[in-house]
């Protein structure tokens, strides 16, 4: 099955082109297209530049570069994707656009073809709701840059056929990725469980701690980059939009509170690296504060609670969440590993203390999840 499998990719921006390359380098035949003629015309040239840079760096042989390029065929439109066994859409993150494309694909590919959306934030079930055969749709969320990042989140909606999941897992693992099944819930695993890393840092900032102290504390605890360094890298405006989206999707629960200090940062235009100034950038975190361990413990306690909240909703397990967080964000340990390192009773006690001391607008933020209470 694997040798004959043909992969289709729709959308040849950075993500789509990266996804096409992932499968091509693994030996799969890839049919790639984009609605924009200029994107189709430049695809092979952009891929060749990427791969040639790796050849020059001694990380790839010229033969492997040429083989990967030969495995990719650019086609004029989605109607040419008929031979594909799996088609992945990587177009703009817009529900209407994704629905329209998936509906169009249903009329051009074979009945057995599995369709996948690379959405990072939209409901897979909602995309499937207007399909003729919704059982063929899955979520296949790659992380950027797709050829480098090992994690892929595999998302089933309530009606997804087991065979569709099996095919997607089979070919994606054959392409060298670590595939983690996750529920069709807002943010999936990584974008959901990462919220406290930023959110609790923002809570500490509003309480008067400096961004430098907070980032230095997390880096001293083994994290490669602190929460404010990450916000500066992503862009405060992009981070605000993602935070607001998840807050809305989760019914405005105080665990997803949108902090005023983040809104103010965006209003000021201090968006991070792209604007030249952010919470930390262009500086770097200073000296590690004396209470760095307390700061890190607080943030890790909230990370554990969020992970346990997702666990209680079903569709994944502790190992999957821990692995996803380590691969998707380069965390030194997963939230459950961290909780057991600190001690579950200490984690629950810390959350209780935080809840008791929280202001009215955050009441309920720190209540331990039922799954966290039951963890042993």
PDB file of C-alpha atoms in Angstrom, residues 114-335:
ATOM      1  CA  UNK A 114      -9.030  10.110   2.295  1.00  0.00           C
ATOM      2  CA  UNK A 115      -9.323  13.889   2.651  1.00  0.00           C
ATOM      3  CA  UNK A 116      -7.351  15.771   5.301  1.00  0.00           C
ATOM      4  CA  UNK A 117      -7.383  19.322   6.598  1.00  0.00           C
ATOM      5  CA  UNK A 118      -4.227  20.879   8.009  1.00  0.00           C
ATOM      6  CA  UNK A 119      -6.253  23.278  10.154  1.00  0.00           C
ATOM      7  CA  UNK A 120      -4.635  24.354  13.403  1.00  0.00           C
ATOM      8  CA  UNK A 121      -7.733  25.866  15.000  1.00  0.00           C
ATOM      9  CA  UNK A 122     -10.969  24.982  13.189  1.00  0.00           C
ATOM     10  CA  UNK A 123     -13.341  22.166  14.096  1.00  0.00           C
ATOM     11  CA  UNK A 124     -12.819  19.138  11.864  1.00  0.00           C
ATOM     12  CA  UNK A 125     -16.429  18.109  12.513  1.00  0.00           C
ATOM     13  CA  UNK A 126     -17.628  21.517  11.334  1.00  0.00           C
ATOM     14  CA  UNK A 127     -15.625  21.192   8.114  1.00  0.00           C
ATOM     15  CA  UNK A 128     -17.067  17.697   7.620  1.00  0.00           C
ATOM     16  CA  UNK A 129     -20.657  18.761   8.291  1.00  0.00           C
ATOM     17  CA  UNK A 130     -21.419  19.681   4.681  1.00  0.00           C
ATOM     18  CA  UNK A 131     -19.682  16.680   3.084  1.00  0.00           C
ATOM     19  CA  UNK A 132     -21.402  13.858   1.229  1.00  0.00           C
ATOM     20  CA  UNK A 133     -19.089  11.297   2.835  1.00  0.00           C
ATOM     21  CA  UNK A 134     -17.847  12.902   6.074  1.00  0.00           C
ATOM     22  CA  UNK A 135     -16.303   9.619   7.241  1.00  0.00           C
ATOM     23  CA  UNK A 136     -13.399  10.178   4.854  1.00  0.00           C
ATOM     24  CA  UNK A 137     -12.300  13.471   6.507  1.00  0.00           C
ATOM     25  CA  UNK A 138      -9.552  13.729   9.110  1.00  0.00           C
ATOM     26  CA  UNK A 139      -7.411  16.479  10.573  1.00  0.00           C
ATOM     27  CA  UNK A 140      -3.696  16.175   9.854  1.00  0.00           C
ATOM     28  CA  UNK A 141      -2.034  19.110  11.589  1.00  0.00           C
ATOM     29  CA  UNK A 142       1.603  19.635  10.666  1.00  0.00           C
ATOM     30  CA  UNK A 143       3.782  22.141  12.501  1.00  0.00           C
ATOM     31  CA  UNK A 144       5.914  24.759  10.771  1.00  0.00           C
ATOM     32  CA  UNK A 145       8.401  24.118   9.213  1.00  0.00           C
ATOM     33  CA  UNK A 146       6.812  20.811   8.206  1.00  0.00           C
ATOM     34  CA  UNK A 147      10.011  19.100   6.951  1.00  0.00           C
ATOM     35  CA  UNK A 148      11.754  19.820  10.271  1.00  0.00           C
ATOM     36  CA  UNK A 149       9.087  19.453  12.958  1.00  0.00           C
ATOM     37  CA  UNK A 150       8.530  15.813  13.887  1.00  0.00           C
ATOM     38  CA  UNK A 151       5.036  16.123  15.356  1.00  0.00           C
ATOM     39  CA  UNK A 152       1.802  15.680  13.407  1.00  0.00           C
ATOM     40  CA  UNK A 153      -1.546  15.825  15.226  1.00  0.00           C
ATOM     41  CA  UNK A 154      -4.058  13.309  13.823  1.00  0.00           C
ATOM     42  CA  UNK A 155      -7.647  14.386  14.486  1.00  0.00           C
ATOM     43  CA  UNK A 156     -10.806  12.320  14.090  1.00  0.00           C
ATOM     44  CA  UNK A 157     -14.269  13.837  14.266  1.00  0.00           C
ATOM     45  CA  UNK A 158     -17.151  11.760  15.567  1.00  0.00           C
ATOM     46  CA  UNK A 159     -17.851  10.083  12.241  1.00  0.00           C
ATOM     47  CA  UNK A 160     -14.346   9.516  10.892  1.00  0.00           C
ATOM     48  CA  UNK A 161     -13.818   6.010   9.521  1.00  0.00           C
ATOM     49  CA  UNK A 162     -11.060   3.974  11.224  1.00  0.00           C
ATOM     50  CA  UNK A 163      -9.619   3.162   7.801  1.00  0.00           C
ATOM     51  CA  UNK A 164      -9.117   6.843   7.036  1.00  0.00           C
ATOM     52  CA  UNK A 165      -7.197   7.289  10.278  1.00  0.00           C
ATOM     53  CA  UNK A 166      -5.124   4.165   9.610  1.00  0.00           C
ATOM     54  CA  UNK A 167      -4.085   5.266   6.113  1.00  0.00           C
ATOM     55  CA  UNK A 168      -3.109   8.759   7.226  1.00  0.00           C
ATOM     56  CA  UNK A 169      -1.111   7.416  10.167  1.00  0.00           C
ATOM     57  CA  UNK A 170       0.578   4.774   7.991  1.00  0.00           C
ATOM     58  CA  UNK A 171       1.887   7.119   5.304  1.00  0.00           C
ATOM     59  CA  UNK A 172       2.772   9.928   7.710  1.00  0.00           C
ATOM     60  CA  UNK A 173       4.747   7.664  10.029  1.00  0.00           C
ATOM     61  CA  UNK A 174       6.435   6.207   6.948  1.00  0.00           C
ATOM     62  CA  UNK A 175       7.502   9.784   6.161  1.00  0.00           C
ATOM     63  CA  UNK A 176       9.309   9.920   9.505  1.00  0.00           C
ATOM     64  CA  UNK A 177       6.795  11.823  11.602  1.00  0.00           C
ATOM     65  CA  UNK A 178       5.554  11.104  15.113  1.00  0.00           C
ATOM     66  CA  UNK A 179       1.776  10.945  14.776  1.00  0.00           C
ATOM     67  CA  UNK A 180      -0.288  11.639  17.898  1.00  0.00           C
ATOM     68  CA  UNK A 181      -4.049  11.057  17.930  1.00  0.00           C
ATOM     69  CA  UNK A 182      -5.934  13.922  19.530  1.00  0.00           C
ATOM     70  CA  UNK A 183      -9.554  14.949  20.029  1.00  0.00           C
ATOM     71  CA  UNK A 184     -11.427  17.374  17.806  1.00  0.00           C
ATOM     72  CA  UNK A 185     -11.389  20.026  20.495  1.00  0.00           C
ATOM     73  CA  UNK A 186     -10.331  23.698  20.279  1.00  0.00           C
ATOM     74  CA  UNK A 187      -6.545  23.922  19.879  1.00  0.00           C
ATOM     75  CA  UNK A 188      -6.197  20.135  19.604  1.00  0.00           C
ATOM     76  CA  UNK A 189      -3.319  19.166  21.972  1.00  0.00           C
ATOM     77  CA  UNK A 190      -0.412  21.580  21.577  1.00  0.00           C
ATOM     78  CA  UNK A 191      -2.225  24.863  21.025  1.00  0.00           C
ATOM     79  CA  UNK A 192      -4.664  24.035  23.834  1.00  0.00           C
ATOM     80  CA  UNK A 193      -2.215  22.749  26.435  1.00  0.00           C
ATOM     81  CA  UNK A 194       0.310  25.524  25.791  1.00  0.00           C
ATOM     82  CA  UNK A 195      -2.066  28.292  26.842  1.00  0.00           C
ATOM     83  CA  UNK A 196      -0.981  28.386  30.508  1.00  0.00           C
ATOM     84  CA  UNK A 197       2.668  28.749  29.490  1.00  0.00           C
ATOM     85  CA  UNK A 198       1.792  32.186  28.146  1.00  0.00           C
ATOM     86  CA  UNK A 199      -1.310  32.912  30.202  1.00  0.00           C
ATOM     87  CA  UNK A 200       0.197  32.358  33.630  1.00  0.00           C
ATOM     88  CA  UNK A 201       3.262  34.369  32.599  1.00  0.00           C
ATOM     89  CA  UNK A 202       0.911  37.230  31.712  1.00  0.00           C
ATOM     90  CA  UNK A 203      -0.850  36.828  35.075  1.00  0.00           C
ATOM     91  CA  UNK A 204       2.519  37.122  36.824  1.00  0.00           C
ATOM     92  CA  UNK A 205       3.360  40.195  34.734  1.00  0.00           C
ATOM     93  CA  UNK A 206       0.102  41.872  35.775  1.00  0.00           C
ATOM     94  CA  UNK A 207       0.993  41.067  39.396  1.00  0.00           C
ATOM     95  CA  UNK A 208       4.221  43.037  38.995  1.00  0.00           C
ATOM     96  CA  UNK A 209       6.877  40.489  38.029  1.00  0.00           C
ATOM     97  CA  UNK A 210       9.110  41.415  35.113  1.00  0.00           C
ATOM     98  CA  UNK A 211       9.098  39.611  31.773  1.00  0.00           C
ATOM     99  CA  UNK A 212      12.841  39.122  32.225  1.00  0.00           C
ATOM    100  CA  UNK A 213      12.411  37.369  35.597  1.00  0.00           C
ATOM    101  CA  UNK A 214       9.700  35.096  34.214  1.00  0.00           C
ATOM    102  CA  UNK A 215      11.579  34.084  31.072  1.00  0.00           C
ATOM    103  CA  UNK A 216      14.842  33.606  32.964  1.00  0.00           C
ATOM    104  CA  UNK A 217      13.036  31.354  35.459  1.00  0.00           C
ATOM    105  CA  UNK A 218      11.565  29.121  32.758  1.00  0.00           C
ATOM    106  CA  UNK A 219      14.856  28.876  30.894  1.00  0.00           C
ATOM    107  CA  UNK A 220      16.590  27.947  34.147  1.00  0.00           C
ATOM    108  CA  UNK A 221      13.992  25.160  34.468  1.00  0.00           C
ATOM    109  CA  UNK A 222      15.095  23.744  31.116  1.00  0.00           C
ATOM    110  CA  UNK A 223      12.824  25.488  28.620  1.00  0.00           C
ATOM    111  CA  UNK A 224      14.652  26.659  25.499  1.00  0.00           C
ATOM    112  CA  UNK A 225      12.768  29.931  25.320  1.00  0.00           C
ATOM    113  CA  UNK A 226      10.614  31.733  27.840  1.00  0.00           C
ATOM    114  CA  UNK A 227       6.929  32.581  27.339  1.00  0.00           C
ATOM    115  CA  UNK A 228       7.583  36.213  26.490  1.00  0.00           C
ATOM    116  CA  UNK A 229      10.380  35.285  24.119  1.00  0.00           C
ATOM    117  CA  UNK A 230       7.881  33.014  22.380  1.00  0.00           C
ATOM    118  CA  UNK A 231       5.223  35.725  22.200  1.00  0.00           C
ATOM    119  CA  UNK A 232       7.818  38.091  20.733  1.00  0.00           C
ATOM    120  CA  UNK A 233       8.733  35.439  18.165  1.00  0.00           C
ATOM    121  CA  UNK A 234       5.116  34.682  17.220  1.00  0.00           C
ATOM    122  CA  UNK A 235       3.979  38.316  17.332  1.00  0.00           C
ATOM    123  CA  UNK A 236       1.826  39.711  20.137  1.00  0.00           C
ATOM    124  CA  UNK A 237      -0.996  40.440  17.689  1.00  0.00           C
ATOM    125  CA  UNK A 238      -1.028  36.869  16.382  1.00  0.00           C
ATOM    126  CA  UNK A 239      -0.873  35.562  19.939  1.00  0.00           C
ATOM    127  CA  UNK A 240      -3.743  37.823  21.014  1.00  0.00           C
ATOM    128  CA  UNK A 241      -5.934  36.611  18.148  1.00  0.00           C
ATOM    129  CA  UNK A 242      -5.207  32.969  19.019  1.00  0.00           C
ATOM    130  CA  UNK A 243      -5.911  33.599  22.710  1.00  0.00           C
ATOM    131  CA  UNK A 244      -9.201  35.356  21.957  1.00  0.00           C
ATOM    132  CA  UNK A 245     -10.214  32.555  19.593  1.00  0.00           C
ATOM    133  CA  UNK A 246      -9.585  29.836  22.142  1.00  0.00           C
ATOM    134  CA  UNK A 247     -11.278  31.827  24.908  1.00  0.00           C
ATOM    135  CA  UNK A 248     -14.387  32.158  22.775  1.00  0.00           C
ATOM    136  CA  UNK A 249     -14.310  28.480  21.768  1.00  0.00           C
ATOM    137  CA  UNK A 250     -14.047  27.464  25.440  1.00  0.00           C
ATOM    138  CA  UNK A 251     -16.983  29.592  26.532  1.00  0.00           C
ATOM    139  CA  UNK A 252     -14.928  32.329  28.189  1.00  0.00           C
ATOM    140  CA  UNK A 253     -13.663  30.053  30.972  1.00  0.00           C
ATOM    141  CA  UNK A 254     -11.206  31.972  33.204  1.00  0.00           C
ATOM    142  CA  UNK A 255      -8.425  29.484  32.351  1.00  0.00           C
ATOM    143  CA  UNK A 256      -8.398  31.202  28.947  1.00  0.00           C
ATOM    144  CA  UNK A 257      -8.672  34.772  30.229  1.00  0.00           C
ATOM    145  CA  UNK A 258      -7.369  37.382  27.785  1.00  0.00           C
ATOM    146  CA  UNK A 259      -5.105  39.548  29.938  1.00  0.00           C
ATOM    147  CA  UNK A 260      -5.225  43.316  29.630  1.00  0.00           C
ATOM    148  CA  UNK A 261      -1.441  43.550  29.551  1.00  0.00           C
ATOM    149  CA  UNK A 262      -1.436  41.575  26.280  1.00  0.00           C
ATOM    150  CA  UNK A 263      -4.110  43.801  24.744  1.00  0.00           C
ATOM    151  CA  UNK A 264      -2.139  46.884  25.804  1.00  0.00           C
ATOM    152  CA  UNK A 265       1.021  45.508  24.197  1.00  0.00           C
ATOM    153  CA  UNK A 266      -0.803  45.154  20.897  1.00  0.00           C
ATOM    154  CA  UNK A 267      -2.321  48.625  21.171  1.00  0.00           C
ATOM    155  CA  UNK A 268       1.172  50.060  21.668  1.00  0.00           C
ATOM    156  CA  UNK A 269       2.378  48.272  18.546  1.00  0.00           C
ATOM    157  CA  UNK A 270       5.181  46.512  20.444  1.00  0.00           C
ATOM    158  CA  UNK A 271       4.501  43.217  18.698  1.00  0.00           C
ATOM    159  CA  UNK A 272       7.888  41.570  19.093  1.00  0.00           C
ATOM    160  CA  UNK A 273      10.566  40.837  16.546  1.00  0.00           C
ATOM    161  CA  UNK A 274       8.537  41.966  13.547  1.00  0.00           C
ATOM    162  CA  UNK A 275       8.042  45.456  15.028  1.00  0.00           C
ATOM    163  CA  UNK A 276      11.489  45.726  16.610  1.00  0.00           C
ATOM    164  CA  UNK A 277      10.281  45.752  20.210  1.00  0.00           C
ATOM    165  CA  UNK A 278       8.310  43.331  22.363  1.00  0.00           C
ATOM    166  CA  UNK A 279       7.980  42.123  25.927  1.00  0.00           C
ATOM    167  CA  UNK A 280      11.660  41.104  25.910  1.00  0.00           C
ATOM    168  CA  UNK A 281      13.025  41.723  22.415  1.00  0.00           C
ATOM    169  CA  UNK A 282      15.491  43.173  21.465  1.00  0.00           C
ATOM    170  CA  UNK A 283      16.993  42.422  24.880  1.00  0.00           C
ATOM    171  CA  UNK A 284      17.481  38.948  26.334  1.00  0.00           C
ATOM    172  CA  UNK A 285      16.381  37.714  29.765  1.00  0.00           C
ATOM    173  CA  UNK A 286      18.579  38.949  32.599  1.00  0.00           C
ATOM    174  CA  UNK A 287      19.750  37.226  35.760  1.00  0.00           C
ATOM    175  CA  UNK A 288      17.764  34.327  37.159  1.00  0.00           C
ATOM    176  CA  UNK A 289      15.759  35.586  40.182  1.00  0.00           C
ATOM    177  CA  UNK A 290      16.113  34.000  43.596  1.00  0.00           C
ATOM    178  CA  UNK A 291      12.562  32.627  43.437  1.00  0.00           C
ATOM    179  CA  UNK A 292      12.908  31.181  39.925  1.00  0.00           C
ATOM    180  CA  UNK A 293      11.846  27.758  41.139  1.00  0.00           C
ATOM    181  CA  UNK A 294       8.583  29.162  42.512  1.00  0.00           C
ATOM    182  CA  UNK A 295       7.805  30.925  39.235  1.00  0.00           C
ATOM    183  CA  UNK A 296       8.480  27.809  37.182  1.00  0.00           C
ATOM    184  CA  UNK A 297       6.477  25.630  39.578  1.00  0.00           C
ATOM    185  CA  UNK A 298       3.447  27.918  39.316  1.00  0.00           C
ATOM    186  CA  UNK A 299       3.480  27.838  35.526  1.00  0.00           C
ATOM    187  CA  UNK A 300       4.045  24.078  35.431  1.00  0.00           C
ATOM    188  CA  UNK A 301       1.162  23.526  37.865  1.00  0.00           C
ATOM    189  CA  UNK A 302      -1.196  25.334  35.487  1.00  0.00           C
ATOM    190  CA  UNK A 303       0.220  23.418  32.519  1.00  0.00           C
ATOM    191  CA  UNK A 304      -0.554  20.157  34.316  1.00  0.00           C
ATOM    192  CA  UNK A 305      -4.096  21.293  35.086  1.00  0.00           C
ATOM    193  CA  UNK A 306      -4.793  22.231  31.474  1.00  0.00           C
ATOM    194  CA  UNK A 307      -3.403  18.924  30.220  1.00  0.00           C
ATOM    195  CA  UNK A 308      -5.574  17.049  32.717  1.00  0.00           C
ATOM    196  CA  UNK A 309      -8.611  19.040  31.573  1.00  0.00           C
ATOM    197  CA  UNK A 310      -8.026  17.906  27.982  1.00  0.00           C
ATOM    198  CA  UNK A 311      -7.403  14.345  29.146  1.00  0.00           C
ATOM    199  CA  UNK A 312     -10.817  14.326  30.838  1.00  0.00           C
ATOM    200  CA  UNK A 313     -12.476  15.191  27.526  1.00  0.00           C
ATOM    201  CA  UNK A 314     -11.218  11.954  25.947  1.00  0.00           C
ATOM    202  CA  UNK A 315      -9.575  11.188  22.623  1.00  0.00           C
ATOM    203  CA  UNK A 316      -5.988  11.155  23.853  1.00  0.00           C
ATOM    204  CA  UNK A 317      -3.842   9.915  26.732  1.00  0.00           C
ATOM    205  CA  UNK A 318      -1.111  11.136  29.063  1.00  0.00           C
ATOM    206  CA  UNK A 319       1.732   9.826  26.904  1.00  0.00           C
ATOM    207  CA  UNK A 320       0.277  11.438  23.799  1.00  0.00           C
ATOM    208  CA  UNK A 321      -0.050  14.825  25.474  1.00  0.00           C
ATOM    209  CA  UNK A 322       3.453  14.679  26.951  1.00  0.00           C
ATOM    210  CA  UNK A 323       4.978  13.647  23.623  1.00  0.00           C
ATOM    211  CA  UNK A 324       3.076  16.304  21.685  1.00  0.00           C
ATOM    212  CA  UNK A 325       4.199  19.082  24.016  1.00  0.00           C
ATOM    213  CA  UNK A 326       7.832  18.002  23.861  1.00  0.00           C
ATOM    214  CA  UNK A 327       7.876  17.692  20.081  1.00  0.00           C
ATOM    215  CA  UNK A 328       5.552  20.557  19.221  1.00  0.00           C
ATOM    216  CA  UNK A 329       7.079  23.166  21.552  1.00  0.00           C
ATOM    217  CA  UNK A 330      10.459  21.645  22.473  1.00  0.00           C
ATOM    218  CA  UNK A 331       9.409  21.518  26.121  1.00  0.00           C
ATOM    219  CA  UNK A 332      11.979  19.676  28.274  1.00  0.00           C
ATOM    220  CA  UNK A 333       9.239  17.472  29.743  1.00  0.00           C
ATOM    221  CA  UNK A 334       5.533  16.971  29.268  1.00  0.00           C
ATOM    222  CA  UNK A 335       2.968  18.395  31.702  1.00  0.00           C
TER     223      UNK A 335
END
